[in-house]
PDB file of C-alpha atoms in Angstrom:
ATOM      1  CA  MET A  11     -47.955 -28.191   2.725  1.00 46.00           C
ATOM      2  CA  THR A  12     -49.399 -28.044  -0.776  1.00 46.00           C
ATOM      3  CA  PHE A  13     -47.880 -29.793  -3.814  1.00 39.00           C
ATOM      4  CA  GLN A  14     -46.992 -26.330  -5.325  1.00 45.00           C
ATOM      5  CA  THR A  15     -45.242 -25.389  -2.131  1.00 43.00           C
ATOM      6  CA  SER A  16     -43.352 -28.577  -1.969  1.00 45.00           C
ATOM      7  CA  LEU A  17     -42.273 -28.266  -5.621  1.00 40.00           C
ATOM      8  CA  ARG A  18     -41.094 -24.646  -5.057  1.00 48.00           C
ATOM      9  CA  ALA A  19     -39.087 -25.761  -2.062  1.00 44.00           C
ATOM     10  CA  ALA A  20     -37.489 -28.632  -3.981  1.00 44.00           C
ATOM     11  CA  LEU A  21     -36.579 -26.359  -6.858  1.00 41.00           C
ATOM     12  CA  PHE A  22     -35.170 -23.767  -4.500  1.00 44.00           C
ATOM     13  CA  GLY A  23     -33.074 -26.413  -2.834  1.00 47.00           C
ATOM     14  CA  LEU A  24     -31.787 -27.728  -6.200  1.00 43.00           C
ATOM     15  CA  THR A  25     -30.967 -24.221  -7.350  1.00 43.00           C
ATOM     16  CA  ALA A  26     -29.048 -23.454  -4.120  1.00 40.00           C
ATOM     17  CA  LEU A  27     -27.091 -26.716  -4.390  1.00 39.00           C
ATOM     18  CA  THR A  28     -26.157 -25.937  -8.032  1.00 42.00           C
ATOM     19  CA  LEU A  29     -25.071 -22.424  -7.263  1.00 39.00           C
ATOM     20  CA  GLY A  30     -23.167 -23.623  -4.249  1.00 40.00           C
ATOM     21  CA  SER A  31     -21.301 -26.198  -6.335  1.00 39.00           C
ATOM     22  CA  ALA A  32     -20.439 -23.599  -8.981  1.00 41.00           C
ATOM     23  CA  ALA A  33     -19.191 -21.201  -6.319  1.00 43.00           C
ATOM     24  CA  GLN A  34     -16.950 -23.914  -4.928  1.00 51.00           C
ATOM     25  CA  ALA A  35     -15.606 -24.962  -8.328  1.00 83.00           C
ATOM     26  CA  ASP A  36     -11.752 -24.865  -8.249  1.00 95.00           C
ATOM     27  CA  GLN A  37      -9.758 -26.169 -11.203  1.00 97.00           C
ATOM     28  CA  LEU A  38      -6.542 -26.568  -9.236  1.00 97.00           C
ATOM     29  CA  ALA A  39      -8.291 -28.636  -6.584  1.00 97.00           C
ATOM     30  CA  ASP A  40      -9.831 -30.808  -9.229  1.00 97.00           C
ATOM     31  CA  ILE A  41      -6.556 -31.295 -10.941  1.00 97.00           C
ATOM     32  CA  GLN A  42      -4.780 -32.231  -7.699  1.00 97.00           C
ATOM     33  CA  ALA A  43      -7.595 -34.658  -6.785  1.00 97.00           C
ATOM     34  CA  ALA A  44      -7.268 -36.319 -10.134  1.00 97.00           C
ATOM     35  CA  GLY A  45      -3.520 -36.315  -9.975  1.00 98.00           C
ATOM     36  CA  LYS A  46      -3.062 -35.119 -13.474  1.00 98.00           C
ATOM     37  CA  ILE A  47      -3.122 -32.110 -15.792  1.00 98.00           C
ATOM     38  CA  VAL A  48      -4.645 -32.781 -19.282  1.00 98.00           C
ATOM     39  CA  THR A  49      -2.953 -30.691 -21.796  1.00 98.00           C
ATOM     40  CA  ALA A  50      -3.151 -29.981 -25.529  1.00 98.00           C
ATOM     41  CA  THR A  51      -0.357 -29.031 -27.863  1.00 97.00           C
ATOM     42  CA  ASP A  52       0.694 -29.400 -31.509  1.00 94.00           C
ATOM     43  CA  MET A  53       3.685 -31.726 -31.610  1.00 95.00           C
ATOM     44  CA  HIS A  54       4.945 -30.378 -34.900  1.00 91.00           C
ATOM     45  CA  TYR A  55       6.364 -27.057 -33.778  1.00 90.00           C
ATOM     46  CA  ALA A  56      10.128 -27.434 -33.111  1.00 90.00           C
ATOM     47  CA  PRO A  57      11.886 -26.707 -30.839  1.00 94.00           C
ATOM     48  CA  PHE A  58       8.882 -26.315 -28.563  1.00 96.00           C
ATOM     49  CA  ASP A  59       7.043 -29.465 -29.432  1.00 96.00           C
ATOM     50  CA  MET A  60       8.258 -32.423 -31.513  1.00 95.00           C
ATOM     51  CA  LEU A  61       7.701 -36.161 -32.057  1.00 96.00           C
ATOM     52  CA  VAL A  62      11.055 -37.885 -32.312  1.00 95.00           C
ATOM     53  CA  ASN A  63      10.627 -41.492 -33.295  1.00 96.00           C
ATOM     54  CA  GLY A  64       7.213 -41.338 -31.783  1.00 95.00           C
ATOM     55  CA  THR A  65       8.266 -39.814 -28.532  1.00 97.00           C
ATOM     56  CA  TYR A  66       7.168 -36.318 -27.467  1.00 98.00           C
ATOM     57  CA  GLU A  67       9.946 -33.956 -26.540  1.00 97.00           C
ATOM     58  CA  GLY A  68      10.890 -30.271 -26.785  1.00 97.00           C
ATOM     59  CA  MET A  69      11.221 -27.089 -24.800  1.00 97.00           C
ATOM     60  CA  THR A  70       7.513 -27.052 -23.872  1.00 98.00           C
ATOM     61  CA  LYS A  71       7.634 -30.582 -22.459  1.00 98.00           C
ATOM     62  CA  ASP A  72      10.783 -29.831 -20.391  1.00 98.00           C
ATOM     63  CA  LEU A  73       9.146 -26.634 -18.970  1.00 98.00           C
ATOM     64  CA  PHE A  74       5.794 -28.287 -18.260  1.00 98.00           C
ATOM     65  CA  ASP A  75       7.289 -31.369 -16.702  1.00 98.00           C
ATOM     66  CA  GLU A  76       8.859 -29.076 -14.101  1.00 98.00           C
ATOM     67  CA  VAL A  77       5.710 -27.065 -13.613  1.00 98.00           C
ATOM     68  CA  SER A  78       3.733 -30.291 -13.060  1.00 98.00           C
ATOM     69  CA  LYS A  79       6.285 -31.404 -10.464  1.00 98.00           C
ATOM     70  CA  GLU A  80       5.831 -28.126  -8.639  1.00 98.00           C
ATOM     71  CA  ILE A  81       2.038 -28.592  -8.572  1.00 98.00           C
ATOM     72  CA  GLY A  82       2.463 -32.249  -7.524  1.00 98.00           C
ATOM     73  CA  VAL A  83       0.612 -33.948 -10.436  1.00 98.00           C
ATOM     74  CA  GLU A  84       1.398 -35.799 -13.651  1.00 98.00           C
ATOM     75  CA  PRO A  85       1.017 -34.140 -17.039  1.00 98.00           C
ATOM     76  CA  VAL A  86      -1.008 -35.834 -19.769  1.00 98.00           C
ATOM     77  CA  TYR A  87       0.216 -34.688 -23.153  1.00 98.00           C
ATOM     78  CA  GLN A  88      -2.061 -34.757 -26.181  1.00 98.00           C
ATOM     79  CA  ASP A  89      -1.205 -34.019 -29.866  1.00 97.00           C
ATOM     80  CA  ILE A  90      -4.037 -31.775 -31.090  1.00 96.00           C
ATOM     81  CA  PRO A  91      -4.077 -29.742 -34.361  1.00 94.00           C
ATOM     82  CA  TRP A  92      -3.538 -26.108 -33.564  1.00 91.00           C
ATOM     83  CA  THR A  93      -6.817 -24.951 -35.012  1.00 91.00           C
ATOM     84  CA  ALA A  94      -8.704 -27.250 -32.647  1.00 96.00           C
ATOM     85  CA  GLU A  95      -6.852 -26.301 -29.421  1.00 97.00           C
ATOM     86  CA  LEU A  96      -8.439 -23.068 -28.277  1.00 96.00           C
ATOM     87  CA  PRO A  97     -11.988 -24.162 -29.237  1.00 97.00           C
ATOM     88  CA  GLY A  98     -11.328 -27.425 -27.344  1.00 97.00           C
ATOM     89  CA  LEU A  99     -10.070 -25.564 -24.311  1.00 98.00           C
ATOM     90  CA  GLU A 100     -13.184 -23.450 -24.242  1.00 97.00           C
ATOM     91  CA  VAL A 101     -15.548 -26.419 -24.069  1.00 97.00           C
ATOM     92  CA  GLY A 102     -13.443 -28.174 -21.408  1.00 96.00           C
ATOM     93  CA  LYS A 103     -11.782 -30.981 -23.369  1.00 97.00           C
ATOM     94  CA  PHE A 104      -8.499 -30.284 -21.582  1.00 97.00           C
ATOM     95  CA  ASP A 105      -7.212 -28.191 -18.744  1.00 98.00           C
ATOM     96  CA  ILE A 106      -4.642 -26.069 -20.581  1.00 98.00           C
ATOM     97  CA  VAL A 107      -3.205 -25.361 -23.970  1.00 98.00           C
ATOM     98  CA  ILE A 108       0.581 -25.650 -23.708  1.00 98.00           C
ATOM     99  CA  ALA A 109       1.278 -25.126 -27.419  1.00 95.00           C
ATOM    100  CA  PRO A 110       3.099 -21.748 -27.504  1.00 94.00           C
ATOM    101  CA  VAL A 111       0.340 -19.228 -27.992  1.00 94.00           C
ATOM    102  CA  THR A 112       1.268 -15.610 -28.923  1.00 90.00           C
ATOM    103  CA  ILE A 113      -0.081 -13.084 -26.460  1.00 93.00           C
ATOM    104  CA  THR A 114      -2.255 -10.505 -28.172  1.00 90.00           C
ATOM    105  CA  PRO A 115      -4.719  -7.940 -26.712  1.00 91.00           C
ATOM    106  CA  GLU A 116      -7.596  -9.747 -28.314  1.00 92.00           C
ATOM    107  CA  ARG A 117      -6.671 -13.083 -26.728  1.00 94.00           C
ATOM    108  CA  LEU A 118      -6.021 -11.479 -23.347  1.00 94.00           C
ATOM    109  CA  GLU A 119      -9.687 -10.499 -23.277  1.00 95.00           C
ATOM    110  CA  ARG A 120     -10.857 -13.991 -23.952  1.00 96.00           C
ATOM    111  CA  TYR A 121      -8.296 -16.235 -22.169  1.00 97.00           C
ATOM    112  CA  THR A 122      -6.076 -16.375 -19.079  1.00 96.00           C
ATOM    113  CA  PHE A 123      -2.409 -16.492 -20.033  1.00 97.00           C
ATOM    114  CA  THR A 124       0.482 -17.807 -17.937  1.00 97.00           C
ATOM    115  CA  PRO A 125       3.712 -15.815 -17.796  1.00 96.00           C
ATOM    116  CA  PRO A 126       5.631 -15.855 -21.090  1.00 96.00           C
ATOM    117  CA  ILE A 127       7.751 -18.912 -21.885  1.00 96.00           C
ATOM    118  CA  ALA A 128       9.615 -17.473 -24.924  1.00 94.00           C
ATOM    119  CA  ASP A 129      10.038 -14.677 -27.402  1.00 89.00           C
ATOM    120  CA  ALA A 130       7.441 -14.880 -30.311  1.00 88.00           C
ATOM    121  CA  THR A 131       8.495 -12.038 -32.528  1.00 90.00           C
ATOM    122  CA  VAL A 132       7.577 -12.835 -36.160  1.00 93.00           C
ATOM    123  CA  SER A 133      10.537 -13.501 -38.467  1.00 96.00           C
ATOM    124  CA  LEU A 134      11.410 -14.883 -41.871  1.00 98.00           C
ATOM    125  CA  VAL A 135      13.456 -17.749 -43.275  1.00 98.00           C
ATOM    126  CA  ARG A 136      14.456 -18.470 -46.875  1.00 98.00           C
ATOM    127  CA  ALA A 137      16.119 -21.215 -48.783  1.00 98.00           C
ATOM    128  CA  ALA A 138      19.842 -21.067 -48.145  1.00 97.00           C
ATOM    129  CA  ALA A 139      20.616 -21.170 -51.882  1.00 96.00           C
ATOM    130  CA  ASN A 140      18.231 -18.292 -52.697  1.00 96.00           C
ATOM    131  CA  ASP A 141      20.331 -15.138 -52.705  1.00 93.00           C
ATOM    132  CA  ALA A 142      17.627 -13.098 -54.572  1.00 95.00           C
ATOM    133  CA  ILE A 143      15.927 -12.163 -51.268  1.00 96.00           C
ATOM    134  CA  GLY A 144      17.415 -11.369 -47.921  1.00 94.00           C
ATOM    135  CA  THR A 145      15.638  -8.555 -46.144  1.00 97.00           C
ATOM    136  CA  PRO A 146      11.984  -8.515 -45.018  1.00 97.00           C
ATOM    137  CA  GLU A 147      11.063  -5.902 -47.653  1.00 97.00           C
ATOM    138  CA  ASP A 148      12.093  -8.448 -50.371  1.00 97.00           C
ATOM    139  CA  ILE A 149       9.011 -10.548 -49.782  1.00 98.00           C
ATOM    140  CA  ALA A 150       6.790  -8.088 -51.649  1.00 97.00           C
ATOM    141  CA  GLY A 151       4.914 -10.116 -54.243  1.00 97.00           C
ATOM    142  CA  LYS A 152       6.520 -13.317 -53.123  1.00 98.00           C
ATOM    143  CA  ARG A 153       5.089 -16.652 -51.961  1.00 98.00           C
ATOM    144  CA  VAL A 154       5.344 -16.796 -48.129  1.00 98.00           C
ATOM    145  CA  GLY A 155       4.131 -19.696 -46.097  1.00 98.00           C
ATOM    146  CA  VAL A 156       2.774 -19.447 -42.540  1.00 97.00           C
ATOM    147  CA  GLN A 157       0.846 -21.619 -40.122  1.00 93.00           C
ATOM    148  CA  GLN A 158      -2.826 -20.912 -40.325  1.00 92.00           C
ATOM    149  CA  GLY A 159      -4.732 -19.418 -37.370  1.00 86.00           C
ATOM    150  CA  THR A 160      -1.557 -17.977 -35.731  1.00 89.00           C
ATOM    151  CA  ALA A 161      -0.704 -14.437 -34.621  1.00 87.00           C
ATOM    152  CA  GLN A 162       2.239 -14.661 -37.039  1.00 91.00           C
ATOM    153  CA  PHE A 163      -0.214 -15.139 -39.907  1.00 93.00           C
ATOM    154  CA  ARG A 164      -2.050 -11.971 -39.035  1.00 91.00           C
ATOM    155  CA  GLN A 165       1.223 -10.053 -38.622  1.00 92.00           C
ATOM    156  CA  LEU A 166       2.414 -11.338 -42.018  1.00 96.00           C
ATOM    157  CA  GLN A 167      -0.734 -10.201 -43.679  1.00 94.00           C
ATOM    158  CA  ALA A 168      -0.583  -6.704 -42.135  1.00 93.00           C
ATOM    159  CA  TYR A 169       3.079  -6.404 -43.095  1.00 95.00           C
ATOM    160  CA  GLY A 170       2.370  -7.558 -46.581  1.00 95.00           C
ATOM    161  CA  GLU A 171      -0.179  -4.826 -47.073  1.00 96.00           C
ATOM    162  CA  THR A 172       2.456  -2.187 -46.276  1.00 95.00           C
ATOM    163  CA  LEU A 173       4.630  -3.692 -49.092  1.00 96.00           C
ATOM    164  CA  GLY A 174       1.826  -3.610 -51.668  1.00 96.00           C
ATOM    165  CA  GLY A 175       0.904  -7.268 -51.259  1.00 96.00           C
ATOM    166  CA  VAL A 176       2.399 -10.676 -50.418  1.00 97.00           C
ATOM    167  CA  ASP A 177       1.212 -14.061 -51.699  1.00 98.00           C
ATOM    168  CA  VAL A 178       0.455 -15.675 -48.271  1.00 97.00           C
ATOM    169  CA  ARG A 179       0.097 -19.425 -48.240  1.00 97.00           C
ATOM    170  CA  GLU A 180      -1.475 -21.072 -45.187  1.00 97.00           C
ATOM    171  CA  TYR A 181      -0.356 -24.462 -43.761  1.00 96.00           C
ATOM    172  CA  GLY A 182      -1.633 -26.745 -41.096  1.00 91.00           C
ATOM    173  CA  THR A 183       1.792 -27.186 -39.619  1.00 90.00           C
ATOM    174  CA  THR A 184       5.141 -25.329 -39.932  1.00 91.00           C
ATOM    175  CA  ASP A 185       6.745 -28.596 -40.984  1.00 92.00           C
ATOM    176  CA  GLU A 186       4.595 -28.606 -44.146  1.00 96.00           C
ATOM    177  CA  ALA A 187       5.646 -24.997 -44.878  1.00 97.00           C
ATOM    178  CA  TYR A 188       9.323 -25.824 -44.437  1.00 97.00           C
ATOM    179  CA  ALA A 189       9.049 -28.802 -46.775  1.00 98.00           C
ATOM    180  CA  ASP A 190       7.516 -26.610 -49.515  1.00 98.00           C
ATOM    181  CA  LEU A 191      10.211 -23.976 -48.927  1.00 98.00           C
ATOM    182  CA  ALA A 192      12.946 -26.520 -49.324  1.00 98.00           C
ATOM    183  CA  ALA A 193      11.224 -27.838 -52.519  1.00 97.00           C
ATOM    184  CA  GLY A 194      11.151 -24.379 -54.065  1.00 97.00           C
ATOM    185  CA  ARG A 195       7.395 -24.012 -53.856  1.00 98.00           C
ATOM    186  CA  LEU A 196       7.742 -21.084 -51.473  1.00 98.00           C
ATOM    187  CA  ASP A 197       9.996 -18.048 -51.404  1.00 98.00           C
ATOM    188  CA  ALA A 198       9.975 -17.712 -47.603  1.00 98.00           C
ATOM    189  CA  VAL A 199       8.285 -18.914 -44.454  1.00 98.00           C
ATOM    190  CA  ALA A 200       7.191 -16.584 -41.630  1.00 97.00           C
ATOM    191  CA  GLY A 201       7.236 -17.835 -37.973  1.00 94.00           C
ATOM    192  CA  SER A 202       8.452 -16.949 -34.577  1.00 91.00           C
ATOM    193  CA  LEU A 203      12.165 -16.197 -34.170  1.00 90.00           C
ATOM    194  CA  PRO A 204      12.935 -19.115 -31.854  1.00 90.00           C
ATOM    195  CA  ASN A 205      11.334 -21.667 -34.214  1.00 90.00           C
ATOM    196  CA  LEU A 206      13.216 -20.309 -37.205  1.00 94.00           C
ATOM    197  CA  THR A 207      16.489 -19.934 -35.362  1.00 90.00           C
ATOM    198  CA  TYR A 208      16.226 -23.655 -34.346  1.00 91.00           C
ATOM    199  CA  LEU A 209      15.388 -24.632 -37.889  1.00 94.00           C
ATOM    200  CA  VAL A 210      18.427 -22.881 -39.357  1.00 94.00           C
ATOM    201  CA  LYS A 211      20.711 -24.145 -36.559  1.00 90.00           C
ATOM    202  CA  ASN A 212      19.821 -27.725 -37.389  1.00 91.00           C
ATOM    203  CA  ARG A 213      19.559 -27.486 -41.215  1.00 96.00           C
ATOM    204  CA  PRO A 214      21.956 -24.639 -42.257  1.00 96.00           C
ATOM    205  CA  GLU A 215      22.572 -26.323 -45.630  1.00 97.00           C
ATOM    206  CA  THR A 216      18.907 -25.862 -46.510  1.00 98.00           C
ATOM    207  CA  PHE A 217      17.621 -22.757 -44.721  1.00 98.00           C
ATOM    208  CA  ALA A 218      18.842 -19.284 -43.832  1.00 97.00           C
ATOM    209  CA  LEU A 219      17.445 -16.391 -41.806  1.00 96.00           C
ATOM    210  CA  PHE A 220      16.679 -13.111 -43.350  1.00 97.00           C
ATOM    211  CA  GLU A 221      18.866 -10.155 -42.240  1.00 95.00           C
ATOM    212  CA  PRO A 222      17.349  -8.766 -40.233  1.00 95.00           C
ATOM    213  CA  ALA A 223      15.150 -11.741 -39.588  1.00 94.00           C
ATOM    214  CA  SER A 224      12.357 -10.080 -37.580  1.00 93.00           C
ATOM    215  CA  PHE A 225       9.748  -7.522 -38.442  1.00 91.00           C
ATOM    216  CA  GLY A 226       6.833  -6.011 -36.533  1.00 82.00           C
ATOM    217  CA  GLU A 227       6.378  -5.469 -32.793  1.00 84.00           C
ATOM    218  CA  PRO A 228       8.062  -7.754 -30.194  1.00 86.00           C
ATOM    219  CA  THR A 229       5.653 -10.396 -28.861  1.00 89.00           C
ATOM    220  CA  TYR A 230       5.776 -13.380 -26.422  1.00 93.00           C
ATOM    221  CA  PHE A 231       4.595 -16.970 -26.263  1.00 94.00           C
ATOM    222  CA  ALA A 232       2.678 -18.274 -23.205  1.00 97.00           C
ATOM    223  CA  TRP A 233       0.246 -21.025 -22.277  1.00 98.00           C
ATOM    224  CA  VAL A 234      -3.526 -20.566 -22.184  1.00 97.00           C
ATOM    225  CA  LEU A 235      -6.239 -21.408 -19.614  1.00 98.00           C
ATOM    226  CA  ARG A 236      -9.979 -20.661 -19.621  1.00 97.00           C
ATOM    227  CA  LYS A 237     -10.891 -17.187 -18.442  1.00 96.00           C
ATOM    228  CA  GLU A 238     -13.128 -18.084 -15.511  1.00 96.00           C
ATOM    229  CA  GLU A 239     -13.066 -17.758 -11.740  1.00 96.00           C
ATOM    230  CA  ALA A 240     -12.551 -21.532 -11.274  1.00 96.00           C
ATOM    231  CA  SER A 241      -9.198 -21.332 -13.210  1.00 96.00           C
ATOM    232  CA  GLU A 242      -7.716 -18.532 -11.090  1.00 96.00           C
ATOM    233  CA  SER A 243      -6.034 -20.895  -8.553  1.00 96.00           C
ATOM    234  CA  PHE A 244      -4.622 -23.063 -11.374  1.00 98.00           C
ATOM    235  CA  ALA A 245      -3.236 -19.935 -13.122  1.00 97.00           C
ATOM    236  CA  ALA A 246      -1.694 -18.730  -9.836  1.00 97.00           C
ATOM    237  CA  ALA A 247      -0.014 -22.118  -9.216  1.00 98.00           C
ATOM    238  CA  ILE A 248       1.602 -22.074 -12.680  1.00 98.00           C
ATOM    239  CA  ARG A 249       2.766 -18.514 -12.201  1.00 97.00           C
ATOM    240  CA  ASP A 250       4.322 -19.390  -8.889  1.00 98.00           C
ATOM    241  CA  ALA A 251       6.034 -22.453 -10.427  1.00 98.00           C
ATOM    242  CA  ILE A 252       7.468 -20.448 -13.314  1.00 97.00           C
ATOM    243  CA  GLN A 253       8.688 -17.726 -10.909  1.00 97.00           C
ATOM    244  CA  LYS A 254      10.425 -20.348  -8.730  1.00 98.00           C
ATOM    245  CA  MET A 255      11.911 -22.073 -11.829  1.00 98.00           C
ATOM    246  CA  THR A 256      13.181 -18.711 -13.097  1.00 97.00           C
ATOM    247  CA  GLU A 257      14.844 -17.902  -9.765  1.00 97.00           C
ATOM    248  CA  ASP A 258      16.525 -21.265  -9.383  1.00 98.00           C
ATOM    249  CA  GLY A 259      17.857 -21.380 -12.928  1.00 97.00           C
ATOM    250  CA  ARG A 260      15.697 -24.108 -14.425  1.00 98.00           C
ATOM    251  CA  VAL A 261      14.081 -21.832 -16.958  1.00 97.00           C
ATOM    252  CA  GLN A 262      17.518 -20.521 -18.121  1.00 97.00           C
ATOM    253  CA  ALA A 263      18.885 -24.072 -18.422  1.00 98.00           C
ATOM    254  CA  ILE A 264      15.913 -25.229 -20.485  1.00 97.00           C
ATOM    255  CA  GLN A 265      16.047 -22.126 -22.754  1.00 94.00           C
ATOM    256  CA  GLU A 266      19.755 -22.624 -23.405  1.00 93.00           C
ATOM    257  CA  LYS A 267      19.264 -26.308 -24.095  1.00 94.00           C
ATOM    258  CA  TRP A 268      16.714 -25.674 -26.832  1.00 93.00           C
ATOM    259  CA  LEU A 269      17.289 -22.148 -28.055  1.00 89.00           C
ATOM    260  CA  GLY A 270      21.031 -21.804 -27.470  1.00 85.00           C
ATOM    261  CA  SER A 271      20.591 -18.667 -25.405  1.00 85.00           C
ATOM    262  CA  TYR A 272      18.663 -17.173 -22.505  1.00 90.00           C
ATOM    263  CA  THR A 273      16.122 -14.354 -22.707  1.00 88.00           C
ATOM    264  CA  GLU A 274      14.773 -12.866 -19.494  1.00 90.00           C
ATOM    265  CA  LEU A 275      11.022 -12.836 -19.685  1.00 93.00           C
ATOM    266  CA  PRO A 276       8.370 -10.740 -17.843  1.00 90.00           C
ATOM    267  CA  LEU A 277       5.996 -12.361 -15.397  1.00 88.00           C
ATOM    268  CA  ASP A 278       3.161  -9.846 -16.033  1.00 79.00           C
ATOM    269  CA  VAL A 279       1.546 -10.632 -19.378  1.00 67.00           C
ATOM    270  CA  ALA A 280      -1.100  -7.976 -19.104  1.00 54.00           C
ATOM    271  CA  ALA A 281       1.549  -5.335 -19.601  1.00 42.00           C
ATOM    272  CA  GLU A 282       2.663  -6.936 -22.875  1.00 42.00           C
TER     273      GLU A 282
END
């Protein structure tokens, strides 16, 4: 056997081994072998994700704790800025993004979504003492805060164009936007209906919902995985867990605990 023949045989064997390993890649199997799911979320997005005296809690945590039990592993929760979450997911820094991510057609093409975990319809909140505005149309020409990089930001921009323009102010977190609204530096804040309902419920002396609060098309929040063959088993396990939790009442109990009411959600995100 010549040197060239030996080299070709070695390279062929290495290529076959690499392709075989790729073909056998299975994220769920890897997670179960490791005994943990590494997650990313933004812990400044009440009522879904919050740091209370340094402890992580919220609706997302309650839901994902139960999902992790069904899969048989421990969740590892990481506080990551929202703008770094999807890029970090794509390069494999974590297994899943559990920050509530709004399902959009563009994101469905790029990522694998779990079944919805909550309503995400964009809505508006104002200072309780500000009676000069009250309906969505009143934000024309006003200063409206919104978290940067979100679907709510894009929906606010599009809605503002129909009104002749809105002064959109971007924030790294919703907490920062709420603080500026309370201080009078904003006229309104746009966000998902569950977030704003929770805010007003807990701080009625400071904030009030618009009437009607929502505008635009109904949307949903879900969690996000990489869109690859290796993630299919992991996505299926999460879907099965959420379906089981919906049927046995755990999803309803968690929604009612954090949102004050229960909304039946679809399992098929592709249709949304």
